[in-house]
XYZ file of C-alpha atoms in Angstrom:
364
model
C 18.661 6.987 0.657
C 19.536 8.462 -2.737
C 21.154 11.894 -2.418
C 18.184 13.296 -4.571
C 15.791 12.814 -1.955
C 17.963 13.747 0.734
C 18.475 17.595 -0.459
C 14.984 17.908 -2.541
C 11.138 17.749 -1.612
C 9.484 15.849 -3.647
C 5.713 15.317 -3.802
C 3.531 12.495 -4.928
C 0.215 10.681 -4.094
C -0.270 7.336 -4.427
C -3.216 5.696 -4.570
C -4.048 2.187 -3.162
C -7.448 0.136 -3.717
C -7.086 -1.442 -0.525
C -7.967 2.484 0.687
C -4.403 3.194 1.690
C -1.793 2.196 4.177
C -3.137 0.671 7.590
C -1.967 -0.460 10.645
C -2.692 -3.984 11.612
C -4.278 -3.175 14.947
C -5.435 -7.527 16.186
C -5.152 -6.983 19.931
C -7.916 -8.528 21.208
C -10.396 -8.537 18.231
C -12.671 -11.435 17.448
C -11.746 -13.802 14.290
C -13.895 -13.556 11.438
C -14.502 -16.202 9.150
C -14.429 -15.011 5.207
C -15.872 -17.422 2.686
C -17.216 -18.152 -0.658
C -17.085 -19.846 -4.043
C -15.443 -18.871 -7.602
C -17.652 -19.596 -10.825
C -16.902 -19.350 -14.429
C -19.217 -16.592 -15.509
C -19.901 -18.046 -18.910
C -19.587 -21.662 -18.162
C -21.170 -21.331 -14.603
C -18.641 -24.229 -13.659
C -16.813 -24.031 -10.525
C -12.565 -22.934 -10.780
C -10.149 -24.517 -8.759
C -6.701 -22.673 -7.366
C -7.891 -19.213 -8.216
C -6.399 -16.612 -5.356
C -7.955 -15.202 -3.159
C -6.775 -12.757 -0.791
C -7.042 -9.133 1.263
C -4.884 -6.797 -0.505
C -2.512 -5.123 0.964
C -2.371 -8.616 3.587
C -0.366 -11.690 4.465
C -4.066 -12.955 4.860
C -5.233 -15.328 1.939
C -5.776 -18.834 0.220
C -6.622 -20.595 -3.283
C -9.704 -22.229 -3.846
C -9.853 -26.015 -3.491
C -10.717 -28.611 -6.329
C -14.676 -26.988 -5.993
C -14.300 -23.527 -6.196
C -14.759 -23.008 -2.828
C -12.539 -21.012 -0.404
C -12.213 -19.956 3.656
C -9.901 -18.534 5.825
C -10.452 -16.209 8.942
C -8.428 -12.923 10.218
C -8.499 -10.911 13.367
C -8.677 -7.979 10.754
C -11.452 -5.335 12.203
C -12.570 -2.218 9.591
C -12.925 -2.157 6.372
C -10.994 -3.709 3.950
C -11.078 -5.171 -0.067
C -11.139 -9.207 -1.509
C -8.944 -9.470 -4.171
C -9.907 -12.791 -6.726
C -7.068 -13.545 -9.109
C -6.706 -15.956 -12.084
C -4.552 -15.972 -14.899
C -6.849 -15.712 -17.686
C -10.036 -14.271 -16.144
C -10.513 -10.444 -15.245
C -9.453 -9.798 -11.528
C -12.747 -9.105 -9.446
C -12.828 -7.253 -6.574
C -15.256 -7.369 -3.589
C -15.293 -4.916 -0.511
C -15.314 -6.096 3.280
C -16.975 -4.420 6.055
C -15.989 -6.012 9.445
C -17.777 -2.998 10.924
C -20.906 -4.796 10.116
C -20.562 -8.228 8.623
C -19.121 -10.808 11.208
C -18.886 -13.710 8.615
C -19.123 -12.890 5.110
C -19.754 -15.013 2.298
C -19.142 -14.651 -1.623
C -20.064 -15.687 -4.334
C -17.573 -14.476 -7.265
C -17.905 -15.053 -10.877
C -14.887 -14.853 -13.154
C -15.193 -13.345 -16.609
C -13.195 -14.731 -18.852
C -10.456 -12.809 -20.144
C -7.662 -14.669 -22.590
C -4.598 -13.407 -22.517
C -2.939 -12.579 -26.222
C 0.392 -13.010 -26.754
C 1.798 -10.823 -29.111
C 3.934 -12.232 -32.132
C 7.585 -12.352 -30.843
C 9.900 -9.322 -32.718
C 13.633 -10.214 -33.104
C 15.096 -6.672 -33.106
C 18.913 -5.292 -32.512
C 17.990 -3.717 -29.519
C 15.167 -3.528 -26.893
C 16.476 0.129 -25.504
C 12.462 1.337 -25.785
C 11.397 -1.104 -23.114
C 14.066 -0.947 -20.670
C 14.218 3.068 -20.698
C 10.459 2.816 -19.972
C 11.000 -0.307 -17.463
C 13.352 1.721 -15.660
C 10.675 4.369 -15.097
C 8.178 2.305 -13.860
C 10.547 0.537 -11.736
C 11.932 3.834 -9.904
C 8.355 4.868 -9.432
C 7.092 1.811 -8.190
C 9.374 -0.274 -6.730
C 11.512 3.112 -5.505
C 14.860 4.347 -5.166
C 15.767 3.260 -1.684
C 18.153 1.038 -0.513
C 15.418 -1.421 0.023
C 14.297 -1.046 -3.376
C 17.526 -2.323 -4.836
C 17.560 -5.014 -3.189
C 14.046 -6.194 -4.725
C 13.136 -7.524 -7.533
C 10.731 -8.223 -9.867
C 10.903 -11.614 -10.975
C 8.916 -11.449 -14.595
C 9.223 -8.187 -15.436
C 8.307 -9.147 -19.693
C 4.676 -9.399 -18.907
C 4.929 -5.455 -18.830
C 4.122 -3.869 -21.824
C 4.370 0.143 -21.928
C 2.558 2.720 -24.491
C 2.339 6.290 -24.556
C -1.270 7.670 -23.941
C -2.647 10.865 -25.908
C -0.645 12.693 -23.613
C 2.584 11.026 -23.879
C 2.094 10.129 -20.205
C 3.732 6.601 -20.183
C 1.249 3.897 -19.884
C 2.153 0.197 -18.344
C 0.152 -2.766 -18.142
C 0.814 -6.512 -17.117
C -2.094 -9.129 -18.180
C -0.996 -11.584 -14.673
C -0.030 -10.666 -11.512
C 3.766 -9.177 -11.472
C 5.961 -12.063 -9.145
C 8.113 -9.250 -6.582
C 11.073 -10.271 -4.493
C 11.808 -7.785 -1.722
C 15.135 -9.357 -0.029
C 15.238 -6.644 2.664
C 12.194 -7.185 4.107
C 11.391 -10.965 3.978
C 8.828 -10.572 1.918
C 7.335 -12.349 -1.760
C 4.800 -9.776 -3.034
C 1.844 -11.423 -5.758
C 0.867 -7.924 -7.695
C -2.378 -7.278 -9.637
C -1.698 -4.235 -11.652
C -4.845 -2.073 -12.380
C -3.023 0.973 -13.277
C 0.041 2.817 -13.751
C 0.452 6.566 -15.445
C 3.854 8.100 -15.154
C 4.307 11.542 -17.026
C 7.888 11.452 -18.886
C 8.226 14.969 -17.834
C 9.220 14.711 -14.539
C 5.667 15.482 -13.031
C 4.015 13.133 -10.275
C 1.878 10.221 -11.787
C -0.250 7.798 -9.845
C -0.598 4.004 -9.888
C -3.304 1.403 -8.417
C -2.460 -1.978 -7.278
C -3.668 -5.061 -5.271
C -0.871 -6.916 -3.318
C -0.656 -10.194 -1.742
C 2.259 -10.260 0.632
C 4.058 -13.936 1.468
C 6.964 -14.430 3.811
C 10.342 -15.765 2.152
C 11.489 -18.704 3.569
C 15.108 -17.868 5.532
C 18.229 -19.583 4.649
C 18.752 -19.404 8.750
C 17.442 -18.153 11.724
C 19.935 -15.006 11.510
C 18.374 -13.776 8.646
C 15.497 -14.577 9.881
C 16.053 -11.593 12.778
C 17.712 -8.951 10.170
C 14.021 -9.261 8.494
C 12.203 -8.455 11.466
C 15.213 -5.958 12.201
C 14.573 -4.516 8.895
C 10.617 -4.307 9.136
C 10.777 -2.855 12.590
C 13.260 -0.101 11.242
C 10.986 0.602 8.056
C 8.184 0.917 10.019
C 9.196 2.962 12.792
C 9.058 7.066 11.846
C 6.836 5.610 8.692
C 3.641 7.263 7.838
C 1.363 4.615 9.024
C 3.295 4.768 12.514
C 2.656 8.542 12.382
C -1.331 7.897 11.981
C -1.283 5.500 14.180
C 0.335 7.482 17.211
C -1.833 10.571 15.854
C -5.211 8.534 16.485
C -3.775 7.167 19.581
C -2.665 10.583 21.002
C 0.738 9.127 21.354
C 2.989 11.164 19.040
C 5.467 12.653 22.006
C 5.663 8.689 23.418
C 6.451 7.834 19.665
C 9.169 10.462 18.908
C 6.580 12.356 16.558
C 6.476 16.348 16.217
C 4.175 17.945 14.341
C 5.999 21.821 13.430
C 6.150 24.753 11.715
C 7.737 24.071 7.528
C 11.461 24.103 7.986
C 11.578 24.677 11.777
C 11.486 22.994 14.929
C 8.055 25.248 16.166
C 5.669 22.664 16.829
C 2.541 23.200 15.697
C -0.765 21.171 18.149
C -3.067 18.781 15.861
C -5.600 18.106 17.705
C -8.728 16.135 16.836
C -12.223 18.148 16.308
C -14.650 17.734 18.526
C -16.618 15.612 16.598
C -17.609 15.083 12.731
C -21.400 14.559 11.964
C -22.547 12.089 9.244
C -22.575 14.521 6.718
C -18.942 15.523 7.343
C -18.091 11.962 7.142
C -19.385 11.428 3.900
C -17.822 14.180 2.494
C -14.418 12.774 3.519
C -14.561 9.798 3.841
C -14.099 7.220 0.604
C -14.419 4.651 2.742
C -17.941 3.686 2.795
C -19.640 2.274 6.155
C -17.767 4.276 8.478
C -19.407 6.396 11.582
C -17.795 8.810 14.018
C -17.476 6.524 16.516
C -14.625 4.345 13.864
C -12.871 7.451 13.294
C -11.275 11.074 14.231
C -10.752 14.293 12.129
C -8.153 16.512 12.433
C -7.930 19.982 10.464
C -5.091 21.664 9.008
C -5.150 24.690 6.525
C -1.553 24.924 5.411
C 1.413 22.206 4.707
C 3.144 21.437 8.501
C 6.806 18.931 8.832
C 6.480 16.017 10.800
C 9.929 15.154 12.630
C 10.685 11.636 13.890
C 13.436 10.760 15.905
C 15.066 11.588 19.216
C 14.313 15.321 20.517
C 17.773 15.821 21.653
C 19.379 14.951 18.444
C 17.324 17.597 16.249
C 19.629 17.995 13.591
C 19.694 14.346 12.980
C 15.685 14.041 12.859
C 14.211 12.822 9.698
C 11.479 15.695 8.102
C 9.080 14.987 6.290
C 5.856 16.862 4.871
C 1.556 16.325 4.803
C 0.269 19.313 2.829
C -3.538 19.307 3.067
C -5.339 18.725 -0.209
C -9.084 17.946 0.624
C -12.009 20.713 1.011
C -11.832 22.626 4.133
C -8.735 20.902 5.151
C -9.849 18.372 7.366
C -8.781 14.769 6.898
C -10.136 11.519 8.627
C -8.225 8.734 10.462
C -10.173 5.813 10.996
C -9.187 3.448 14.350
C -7.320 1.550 11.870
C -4.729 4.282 11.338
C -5.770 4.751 7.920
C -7.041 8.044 5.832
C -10.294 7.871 5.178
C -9.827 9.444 2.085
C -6.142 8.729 0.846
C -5.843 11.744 -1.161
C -6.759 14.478 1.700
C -3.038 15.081 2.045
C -0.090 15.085 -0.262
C 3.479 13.193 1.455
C 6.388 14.997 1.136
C 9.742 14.134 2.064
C 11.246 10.861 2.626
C 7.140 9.932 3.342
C 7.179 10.979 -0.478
C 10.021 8.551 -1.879
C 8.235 5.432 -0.264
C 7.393 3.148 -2.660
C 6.222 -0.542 -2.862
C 10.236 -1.484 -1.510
C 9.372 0.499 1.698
C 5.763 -1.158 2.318
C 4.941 -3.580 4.799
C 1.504 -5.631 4.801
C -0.939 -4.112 6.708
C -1.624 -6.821 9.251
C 1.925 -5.844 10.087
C 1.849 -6.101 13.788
C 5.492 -4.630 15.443
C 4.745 -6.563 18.900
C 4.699 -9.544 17.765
């Protein structure tokens, strides 16, 4: 990790529309068929090899020659369908395997053409690749897994400054992502990105489509599962995970006092009523039974490693940001509402590099 992170706290909040990080919890969960067709909005004609897929997921397909799609996942909660075609306006459609046990879609594309802009011969292109740089620290990341990916069309992006010289970037088809440490090819739709140039946190949304690279042998074929175990041991969705499942001594997890080793008990309250739940919850559909809610009124460390090695322990930081300080986990070790607390720490320099799908399962 870059030495910058190492002696420095830095904070950030990124925002996924998937509704944040999850766990993919399949144990013994029933499959559920997701189907549907893909029109032309102004044509009403059918569109063939458009993709379809659950962001943030390995799980997806294309449509065949008439429009139509299905697939099926052992996926429970809730979740968001991602449709995808160069040339039409990315639609977006959310999933509730709470309640819905085979969903069906119908989608309709608008179309959107996509205008190339008249090709400038100039001495230098230093503008774009100062600017490409900062998106690329900020979203790919500064880890050693992010320099070891990389994005494989990276002229599609096209940066301008907003009215407050926050740097703007936009891509007009999906961004093509090699990650080389993890195994993984990643299909990007880019909704937003915001980046201040003054050193301040900025945000980003994003829908991801995550593919496995085919291995040159069966060796590296175990350093990528070596490497995704690693990244997601001690990781943030591991920590909600073994928080919902009470499980965070079994799981090397401490929860302590900033800058100590004074462990502080989260426990979950009682219970949250339906009220509560909507006020912090974004994810819509939930009930208590899906979910538990923990409260904490000032920023705490979370350690990870081996208790008898303490000085070697990685730190990291949640600082509570929502009303009342309560936050929800849902049984799909996700927040509820992503931005009821603020990572800092390592937590904080994870990027897209450090991400693995959420149907991620480490037993398998």
């Amino acid at each position: 990790m870059p030495n910058s992170f190492k002696h420095k706290e830095v904070f950030i909040i990124i925002v996924l529309l998937s509704l944040f990080f999850s766990v993919g919890l399949l144990f013994s969960q029933p499959t559920h068929r997701i189907a549907g067709i893909i029109l032309d909005k102004e044509t009403g004609e059918s569109i063939p090899t458009v993709h379809v897929y659950i962001s943030q997921t390995t799980i997806g397909t294309t449509t065949k020659h008439d429009g139509t799609f299905e697939f099926s996942t052992k996926l429970t909660g809730m979740h968001t369908l991602v449709v995808s075609y160069v040339g039409y306006k990315t639609e977006t459609k959310e999933i509730n395997f709470y309640t819905d046990q085979k969903p069906y879609f119908e989608v309709e594309l608008t179309p959107e053409p996509i205008e190339l802009a008249p090709l400038e011969v100039t001495a230098s292109n230093k503008d774009w690749q100062r600017n490409f740089k900062i998106f690329r620290d900020n979203f790919i990341g500064l880890t050693n897994a992010a320099e070891n990916t990389e994005i494989e069309n990276p002229w599609i992006i096209d940066f301008e400054l907003d009215e407050k010289e926050n740097l703007v970037a936009t891509a007009n088809r999906p961004l093509t992502i090699y990650n080389y440490t993890l195994g993984y090819e990643i299909r990007v739709d880019l909704v937003e990105f915001k980046w201040p140039k003054k050193g301040e946190p900025g945000y980003y949304l994003f829908h991801s489509s995550y593919s496995e690279i085919e291995p040159i042998n069966g060796r590296q074929q175990k350093r990528w599962e070596r490497n995704r175990q690693d990244t997601y041991l001690g990781s943030f969705e591991h920590f909600l995970k073994s928080l919902y499942q009470n499980s965070l001594k079994e799981n090397n997890f401490d929860v302590v006092v900033p800058n100590t080793h004074s462990v502080v008990k989260l426990d979950p309250l009682d219970s949250i009523s339906a009220a509560g739940l909507r006020l912090h919850a974004k994810i819509t559909g939930l009930s208590s039974e899906n979910v538990k809610a923990y409260l904490l009124n000032s920023p705490v460390d979370v350690l990870y490693g081996k208790r008898w090695f303490n000085k070697d322990r990685v730190r990291s930081r949640i600082t509570p940001e929502a009303r009342g300080g309560i936050f929800v986990v849902t049984d799909q070790a996700r927040l509820a509402n992503p931005l009821a607390l603020k990572l800092g720490g390592p937590w904080s320099t994870h990027r897209l590099a450090n991400l693995l799908p959420t149907d991620y399962n480490l037993n398998e």
